[in-house]
Coordinates of C-alpha atoms in Angstrom, one line a residue:
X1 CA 0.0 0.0 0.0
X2 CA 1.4 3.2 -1.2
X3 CA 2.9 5.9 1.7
X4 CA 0.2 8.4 3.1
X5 CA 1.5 12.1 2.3
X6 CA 1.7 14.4 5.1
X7 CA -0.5 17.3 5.7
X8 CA 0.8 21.2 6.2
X9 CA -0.6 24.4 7.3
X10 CA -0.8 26.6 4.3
X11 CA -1.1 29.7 7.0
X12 CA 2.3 29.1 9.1
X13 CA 3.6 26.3 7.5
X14 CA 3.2 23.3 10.6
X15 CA 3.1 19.8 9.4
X16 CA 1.3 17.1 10.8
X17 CA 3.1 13.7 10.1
X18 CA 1.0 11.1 7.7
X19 CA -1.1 8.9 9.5
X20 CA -2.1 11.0 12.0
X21 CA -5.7 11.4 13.1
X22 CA -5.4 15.4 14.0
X23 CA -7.9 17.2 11.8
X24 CA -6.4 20.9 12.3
X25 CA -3.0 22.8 12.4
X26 CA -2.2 22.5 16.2
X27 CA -0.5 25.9 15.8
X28 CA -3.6 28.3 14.3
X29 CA -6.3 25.4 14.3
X30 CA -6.7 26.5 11.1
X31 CA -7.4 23.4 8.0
X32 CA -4.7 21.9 6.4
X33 CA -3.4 21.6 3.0
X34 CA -2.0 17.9 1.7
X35 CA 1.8 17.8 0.8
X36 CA 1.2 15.8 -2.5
X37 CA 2.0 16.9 -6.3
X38 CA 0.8 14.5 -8.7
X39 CA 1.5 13.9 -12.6
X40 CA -1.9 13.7 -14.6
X41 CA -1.8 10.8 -16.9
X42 CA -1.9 12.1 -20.7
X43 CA -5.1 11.5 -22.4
X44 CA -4.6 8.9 -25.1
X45 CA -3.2 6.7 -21.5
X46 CA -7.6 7.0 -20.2
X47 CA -8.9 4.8 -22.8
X48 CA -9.8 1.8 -21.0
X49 CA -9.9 2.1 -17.4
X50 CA -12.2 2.3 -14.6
X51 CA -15.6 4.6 -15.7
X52 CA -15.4 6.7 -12.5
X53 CA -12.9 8.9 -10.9
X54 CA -10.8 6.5 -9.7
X55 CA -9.1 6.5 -13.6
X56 CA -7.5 9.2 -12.8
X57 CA -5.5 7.0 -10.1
X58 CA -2.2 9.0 -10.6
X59 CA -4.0 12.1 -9.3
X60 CA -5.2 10.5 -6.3
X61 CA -3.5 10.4 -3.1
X62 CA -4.8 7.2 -2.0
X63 CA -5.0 4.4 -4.2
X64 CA -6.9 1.0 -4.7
X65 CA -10.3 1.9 -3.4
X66 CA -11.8 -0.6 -1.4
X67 CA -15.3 1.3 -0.8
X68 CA -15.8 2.9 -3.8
X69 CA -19.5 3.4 -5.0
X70 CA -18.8 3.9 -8.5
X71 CA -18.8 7.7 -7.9
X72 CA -17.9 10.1 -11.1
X73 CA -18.1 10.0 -14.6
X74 CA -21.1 12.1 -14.8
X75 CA -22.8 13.7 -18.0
X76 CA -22.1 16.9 -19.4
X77 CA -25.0 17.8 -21.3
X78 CA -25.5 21.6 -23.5
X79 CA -28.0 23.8 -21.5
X80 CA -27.6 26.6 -23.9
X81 CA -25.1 27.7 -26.6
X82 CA -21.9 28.2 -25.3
X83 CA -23.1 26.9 -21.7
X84 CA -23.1 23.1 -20.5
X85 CA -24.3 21.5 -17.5
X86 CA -22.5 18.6 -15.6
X87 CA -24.8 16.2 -13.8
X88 CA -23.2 15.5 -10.7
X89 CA -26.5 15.0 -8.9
X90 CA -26.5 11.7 -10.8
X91 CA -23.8 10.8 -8.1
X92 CA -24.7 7.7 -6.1
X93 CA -25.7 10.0 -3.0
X94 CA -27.3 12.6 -5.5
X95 CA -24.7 15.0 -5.0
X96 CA -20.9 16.2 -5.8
X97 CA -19.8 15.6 -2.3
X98 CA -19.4 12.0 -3.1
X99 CA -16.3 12.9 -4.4
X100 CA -14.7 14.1 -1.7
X101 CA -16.4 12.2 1.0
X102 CA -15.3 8.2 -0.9
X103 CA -11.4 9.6 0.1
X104 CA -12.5 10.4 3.6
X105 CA -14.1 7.1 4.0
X106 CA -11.2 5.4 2.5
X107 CA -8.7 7.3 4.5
X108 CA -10.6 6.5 7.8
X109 CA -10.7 2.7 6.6
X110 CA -7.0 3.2 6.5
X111 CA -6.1 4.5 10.2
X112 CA -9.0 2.6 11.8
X113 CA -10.6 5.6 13.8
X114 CA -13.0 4.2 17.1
X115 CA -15.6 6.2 15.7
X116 CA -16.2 9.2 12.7
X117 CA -18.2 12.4 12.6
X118 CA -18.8 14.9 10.6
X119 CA -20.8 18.1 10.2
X120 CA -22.9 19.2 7.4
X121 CA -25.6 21.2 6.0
X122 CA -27.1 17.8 4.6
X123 CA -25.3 16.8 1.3
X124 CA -22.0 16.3 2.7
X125 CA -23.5 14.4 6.0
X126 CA -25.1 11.6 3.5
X127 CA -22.3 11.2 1.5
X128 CA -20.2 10.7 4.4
X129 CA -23.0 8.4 6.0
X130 CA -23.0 6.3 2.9
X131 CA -19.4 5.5 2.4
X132 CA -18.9 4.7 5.7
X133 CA -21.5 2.3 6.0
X134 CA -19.7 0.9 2.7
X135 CA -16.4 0.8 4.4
X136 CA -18.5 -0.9 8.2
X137 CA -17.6 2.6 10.3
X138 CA -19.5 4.0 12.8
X139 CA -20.6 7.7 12.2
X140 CA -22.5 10.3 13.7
X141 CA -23.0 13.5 11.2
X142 CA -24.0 17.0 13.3
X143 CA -26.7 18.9 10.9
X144 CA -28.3 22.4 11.8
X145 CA -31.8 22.5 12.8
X146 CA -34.0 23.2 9.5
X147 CA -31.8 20.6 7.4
X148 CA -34.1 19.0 4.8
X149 CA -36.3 16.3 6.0
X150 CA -35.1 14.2 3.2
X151 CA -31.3 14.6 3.6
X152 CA -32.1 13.6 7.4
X153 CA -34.0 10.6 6.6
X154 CA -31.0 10.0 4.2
X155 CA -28.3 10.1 6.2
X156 CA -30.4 8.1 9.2
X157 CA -31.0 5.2 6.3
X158 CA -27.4 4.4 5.9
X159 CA -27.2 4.0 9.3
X160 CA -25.5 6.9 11.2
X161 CA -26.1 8.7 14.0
X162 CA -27.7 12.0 13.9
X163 CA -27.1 14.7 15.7
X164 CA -29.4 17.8 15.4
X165 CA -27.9 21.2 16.6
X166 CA -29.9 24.1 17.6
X167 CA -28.6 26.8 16.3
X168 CA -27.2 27.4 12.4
X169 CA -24.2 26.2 10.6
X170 CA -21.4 27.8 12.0
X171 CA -22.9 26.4 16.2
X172 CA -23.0 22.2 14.1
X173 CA -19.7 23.1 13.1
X174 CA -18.3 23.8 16.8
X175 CA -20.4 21.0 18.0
X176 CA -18.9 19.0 15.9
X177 CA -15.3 20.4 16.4
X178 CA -15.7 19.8 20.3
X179 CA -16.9 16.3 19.5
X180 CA -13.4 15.7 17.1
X181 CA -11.2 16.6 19.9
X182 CA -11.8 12.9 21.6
X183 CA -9.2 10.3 21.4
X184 CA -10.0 7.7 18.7
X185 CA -12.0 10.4 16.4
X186 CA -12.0 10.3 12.5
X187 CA -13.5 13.9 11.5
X188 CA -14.4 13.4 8.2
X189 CA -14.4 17.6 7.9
X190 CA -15.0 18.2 4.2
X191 CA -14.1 21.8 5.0
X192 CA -10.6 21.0 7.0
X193 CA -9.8 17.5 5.7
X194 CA -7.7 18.3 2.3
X195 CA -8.1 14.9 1.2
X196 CA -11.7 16.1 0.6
X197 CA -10.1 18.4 -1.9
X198 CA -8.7 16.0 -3.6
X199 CA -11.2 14.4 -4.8
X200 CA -13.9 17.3 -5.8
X201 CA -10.9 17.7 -7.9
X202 CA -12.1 14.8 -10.3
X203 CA -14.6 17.2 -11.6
X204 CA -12.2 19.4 -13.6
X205 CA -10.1 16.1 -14.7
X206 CA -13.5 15.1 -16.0
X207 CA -14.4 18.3 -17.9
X208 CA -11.1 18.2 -19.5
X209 CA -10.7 14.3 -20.5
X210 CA -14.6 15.3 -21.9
X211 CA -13.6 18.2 -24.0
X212 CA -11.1 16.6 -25.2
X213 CA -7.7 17.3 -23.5
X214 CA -9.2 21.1 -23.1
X215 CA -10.8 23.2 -20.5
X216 CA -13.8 25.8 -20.9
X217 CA -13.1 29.5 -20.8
X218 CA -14.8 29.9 -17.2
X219 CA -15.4 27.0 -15.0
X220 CA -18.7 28.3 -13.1
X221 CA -18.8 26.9 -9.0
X222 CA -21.1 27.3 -5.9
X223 CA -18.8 28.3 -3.2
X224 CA -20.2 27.7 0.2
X225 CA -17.1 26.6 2.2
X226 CA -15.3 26.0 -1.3
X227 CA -14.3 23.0 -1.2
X228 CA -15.3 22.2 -5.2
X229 CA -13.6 25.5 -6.2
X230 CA -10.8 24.7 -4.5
X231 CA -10.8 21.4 -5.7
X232 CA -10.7 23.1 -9.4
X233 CA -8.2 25.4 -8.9
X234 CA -5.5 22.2 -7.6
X235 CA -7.0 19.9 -10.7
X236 CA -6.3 23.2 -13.1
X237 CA -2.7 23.4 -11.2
X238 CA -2.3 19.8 -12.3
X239 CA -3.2 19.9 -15.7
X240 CA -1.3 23.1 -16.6
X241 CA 1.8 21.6 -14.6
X242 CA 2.1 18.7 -16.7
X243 CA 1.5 20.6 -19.8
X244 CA -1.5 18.9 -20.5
X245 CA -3.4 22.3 -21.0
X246 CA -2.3 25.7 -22.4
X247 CA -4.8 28.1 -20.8
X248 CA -6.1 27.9 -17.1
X249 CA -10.1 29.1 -17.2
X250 CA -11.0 31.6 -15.3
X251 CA -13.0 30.3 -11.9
X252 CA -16.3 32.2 -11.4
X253 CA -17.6 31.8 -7.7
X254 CA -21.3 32.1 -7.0
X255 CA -22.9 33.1 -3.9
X256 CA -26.5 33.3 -2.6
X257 CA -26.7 37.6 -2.1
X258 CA -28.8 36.4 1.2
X259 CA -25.3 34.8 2.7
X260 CA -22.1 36.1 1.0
X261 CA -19.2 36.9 2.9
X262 CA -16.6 36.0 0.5
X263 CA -18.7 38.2 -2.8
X264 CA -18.2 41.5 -0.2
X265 CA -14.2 40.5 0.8
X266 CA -14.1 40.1 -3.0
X267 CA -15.8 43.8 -4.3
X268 CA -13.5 45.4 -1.0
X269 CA -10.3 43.7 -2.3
X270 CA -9.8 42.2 0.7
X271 CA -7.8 38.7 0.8
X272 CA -10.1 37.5 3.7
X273 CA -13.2 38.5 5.3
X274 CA -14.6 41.8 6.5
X275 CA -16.4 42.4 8.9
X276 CA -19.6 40.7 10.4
X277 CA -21.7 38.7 7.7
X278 CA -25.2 39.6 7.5
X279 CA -27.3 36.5 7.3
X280 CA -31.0 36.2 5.5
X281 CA -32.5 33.1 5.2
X282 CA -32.1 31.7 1.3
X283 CA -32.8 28.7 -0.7
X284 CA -29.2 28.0 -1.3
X285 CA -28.9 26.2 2.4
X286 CA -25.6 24.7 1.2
X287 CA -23.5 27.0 0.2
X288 CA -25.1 29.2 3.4
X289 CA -21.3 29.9 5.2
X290 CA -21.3 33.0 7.1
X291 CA -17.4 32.4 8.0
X292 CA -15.9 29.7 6.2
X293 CA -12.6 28.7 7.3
X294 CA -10.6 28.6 3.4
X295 CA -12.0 32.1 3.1
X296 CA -8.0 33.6 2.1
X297 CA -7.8 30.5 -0.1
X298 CA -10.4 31.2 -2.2
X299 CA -10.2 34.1 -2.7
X300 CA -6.7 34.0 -3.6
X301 CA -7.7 30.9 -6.0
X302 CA -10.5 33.5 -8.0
X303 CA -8.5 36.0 -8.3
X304 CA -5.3 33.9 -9.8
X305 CA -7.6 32.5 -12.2
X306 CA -8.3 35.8 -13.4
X307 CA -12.2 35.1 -12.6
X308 CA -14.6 36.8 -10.2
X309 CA -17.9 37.0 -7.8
X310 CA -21.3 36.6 -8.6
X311 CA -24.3 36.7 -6.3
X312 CA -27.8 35.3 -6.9
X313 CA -31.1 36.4 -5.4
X314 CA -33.8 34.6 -4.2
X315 CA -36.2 34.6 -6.8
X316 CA -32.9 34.4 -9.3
X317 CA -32.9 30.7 -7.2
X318 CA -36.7 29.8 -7.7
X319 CA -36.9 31.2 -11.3
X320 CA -33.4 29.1 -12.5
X321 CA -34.7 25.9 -10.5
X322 CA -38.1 25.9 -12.7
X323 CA -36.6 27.0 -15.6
X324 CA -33.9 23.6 -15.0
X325 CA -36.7 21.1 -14.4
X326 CA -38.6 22.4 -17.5
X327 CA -35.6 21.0 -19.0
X328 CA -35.5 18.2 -17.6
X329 CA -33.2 18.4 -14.6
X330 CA -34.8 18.6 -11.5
X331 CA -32.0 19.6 -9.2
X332 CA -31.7 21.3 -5.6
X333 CA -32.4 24.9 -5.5
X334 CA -28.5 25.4 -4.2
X335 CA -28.0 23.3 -7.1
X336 CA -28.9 25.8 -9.3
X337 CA -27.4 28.8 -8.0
X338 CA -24.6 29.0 -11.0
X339 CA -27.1 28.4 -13.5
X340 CA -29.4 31.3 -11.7
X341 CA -25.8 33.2 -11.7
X342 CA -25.3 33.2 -15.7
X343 CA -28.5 31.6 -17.7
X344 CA -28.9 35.7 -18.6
X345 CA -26.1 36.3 -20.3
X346 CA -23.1 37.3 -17.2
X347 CA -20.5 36.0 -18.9
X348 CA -21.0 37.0 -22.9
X349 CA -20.1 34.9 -25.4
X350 CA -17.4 32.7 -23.2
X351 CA -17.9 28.7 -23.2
X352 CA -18.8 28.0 -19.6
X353 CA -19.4 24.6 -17.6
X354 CA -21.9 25.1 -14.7
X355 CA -22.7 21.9 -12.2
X356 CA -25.7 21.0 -11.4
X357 CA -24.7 19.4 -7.7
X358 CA -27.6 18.2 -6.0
X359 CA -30.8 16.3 -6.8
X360 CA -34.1 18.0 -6.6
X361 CA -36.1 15.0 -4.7
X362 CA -33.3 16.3 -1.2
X363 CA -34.9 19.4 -0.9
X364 CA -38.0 20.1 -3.3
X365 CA -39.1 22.9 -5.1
X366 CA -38.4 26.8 -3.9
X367 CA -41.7 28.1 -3.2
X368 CA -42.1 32.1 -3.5

C-alpha cells in the first residue's frame, strides 16, 4: 500500500506527520493543505480504465479503493449555446460531495478511527453516511436545525447517528469540532480535511478528459465553504503543470446575495473577510457559510484565475430551479445557484461549464 502524504498548514507552515488522526494545524487550528503533487496521466493513456474517478488513479493520493460506489463519470450535457451542464446530482448520493467524502471514507478505513463524525448542512453528512457504512464505520453526522427532511432521513438510512444542533451552521460546526477533539475520532471535515479536496478535484479532470484534452473558458462553482472551487483550482494546477493544458479558465464563484461573505471580501479587495456577515434566510442552504474557514484560499484561487464573484437572489434561485426542471433536470435549489448566476447572459459569449450538484427529490421545489 502506497505511503500516506503528510498534511501542512498553508497559514504558518506546521506539518502534521501522515497517519495521523489530528484534523487541524495545532499551531492556528486552522485546516490543512496535503503535501502531494501528482502527474496527470496524458489522455490517449484514459482509454480503458475504470468509468469513475478513480481512472485518474495517478491524481489521487490514496490508491486501490476498497469502498468505492462507482462515484464520477457524470454527464455533461448543453444547456444553452456556449453553456453546459454537468450532472453530478446523478452521483450515487445525489450530490458532488461523493467525491470528496469516498477519500475520507477510504482514509478512515485506512487508520481505523473508534468512531467518525462529521458536520454538514445535509449533502456532505449523506455522502459521508454512505461510504462509511460501505467501508462498516460508525458515524455520527452533526446537521443544523432546518436541514431538509429528506437529507435527514437520508443520512439516518445508511445507518449513522444524527445529531441535530440548535442553532445554524457555523454552532454544528463547533459542536462537531468539540466532538473531534476525543481520542480515537475520524473527522471526516470536508471543509478541513484536504483529502476532501482531492477528490472534488475529479470534476475538472473530467471536464477536461470530456472536452477533449481542453478546458472551458470559465469554470462556473457554488462556493459555500469552497471545497469544489478549490478542488478546481489544484486539478487546473495539475493539468497546466504537466502541460497537458495551455490556458487555465477563469474560476467564477457564485454566492447566494442572502449569505455572502466572500462576494463582499471580494468587491472590497480584501484577501479575507470583512467584517460581520449579514445573514437572511435563502434557498441556497448549502453553500449558506457565514465564515468559512478557506476564506484567504479562495479568494486568492478566483483572483489567480483571473475570474470573479457573482451573487444570486432569491427569486434568481426559484426562477433558475423551474426554468432547469422544465428542461428536464430537477436539481436542488442550491444546485442551481450558478445556472441562476449566468443563464442571462453574465459571462458573454465565453464557453462555460456550470454543475448541477444536488438532486431536486433532497430538498423540493423553492416556493415564493
Amino acid at each position: 500500500m502506497t505511503a500516506l502524504p503528510d498534511c501542512f498548514c498553508p497559514t504558518d507552515g506546521t506539518r502534521v506527520p501522515a497517519g495521523s488522526l489530528a484534523w487541524c494545524c495545532p499551531v492556528c487550528r486552522g485546516p490543512l493543505d496535503l503535501d502531494f503533487a501528482p502527474t496527470p496521466a496524458p489522455l490517449a493513456s484514459l482509454t480503458g480504465r475504470v468509468n469513475s474517478m478513480w481512472r485518474y488513479a495517478e491524481c489521487l493520493p490514496l490508491a486501490a479503493p476498497t469502498v468505492s460506489l462507482g462515484e464520477g463519470r457524470t454527464p455533461l450535457v448543453p444547456l444553452r449555446e456556449g453553456v453546459l451542464a454537468k450532472l453530478d446530482f446523478l452521483m450515487p448520493t445525489l450530490s458532488f460531495k461523493d467525491r470528496g467524502a469516498v477519500l475520507l471514507a477510504e482514509l478512515a478505513l485506512r487508520l481505523g478511527p473508534r468512531r467518525v463524525i462529521a458536520d454538514s448542512s445535509g449533502n456532505a453528512g449523506t455522502a459521508v453516511a454512505a461510504y462509511c457504512a460501505r467501508a462498516g464505520l460508525p458515524c455520527a453526522v452533526y446537521v443544523p436545525e432546518g436541514t431538509s427532511a429528506k437529507k435527514l432521513e437520508q443520512i439516518e438510512a445508511h445507518g449513522a447517528r444524527l445529531r441535530v444542533v440548535e442553532g445554524d451552521r457555523e454552532a454544528t460546526a463547533r459542536a462537531a469540532r468539540e466532538a473531534a477533539g476525543e481520542d480515537g475520532v475520524f473527522y471526516a471535515s470536508h471543509v478541513f480535511n484536504p483529502y476532501f479536496l482531492h477528490g472534488t478535484k475529479t470534476y475538472v479532470h473530467e471536464l477536461w478528459e470530456d472536452l477533449g484534452g481542453r478546458l472551458p473558458d470559465v469554470v462556473v462553482l457554488p462556493v459555500g465553504n469552497g471545497t469544489l472551487l478549490l478542488g478546481a483550482a489544484l486539478a487546473v494546477a495539475e493539468l497546466h503543470a504537466a502541460g497537458l493544458i495551455d490556458k487555465r479558465p477563469a474560476l467564477y464563484a457564485v454566492q447566494a446575495a442572502a449569505v455572502a461573505p466572500l462576494a463582499r471580501a471580494w468587491s472590497e479587495g480584501a484577501d479575507d473577510l470583512v467584517g460581520a456577515t449579514p445573514v437572511a434566510p435563502t434557498f441556497a442552504e448549502g453553500i449558506a457559510i457565514p465564515h468559512p474557514p478557506r476564506a484567504r484560499q479562495i479568494l486568492s484561487a478566483v483572483r489567480a484565475s483571473g475570474g470573479a464573484f457573482l451573487t444570486v437572489t432569491e427569486d434568481q434561485i426559484r426562477h433558475a430551479q423551474a426554468d432547469l426542471a422544465g428542461r428536464g433536470l430537477y436539481v436542488e435549489s442550491t444546485g442551481v445557484a450558478c445556472w441562476a448566476a449566468v443563464r442571462e447572459g453574465a459571462l458573454g459569449t465565453r464557453e462555460a461549464v456550470v454543475p448541477l450538484c444536488g438532486a431536486g427529490a433532497k430538498t423540493g421545489m423553492a416556493r415564493a
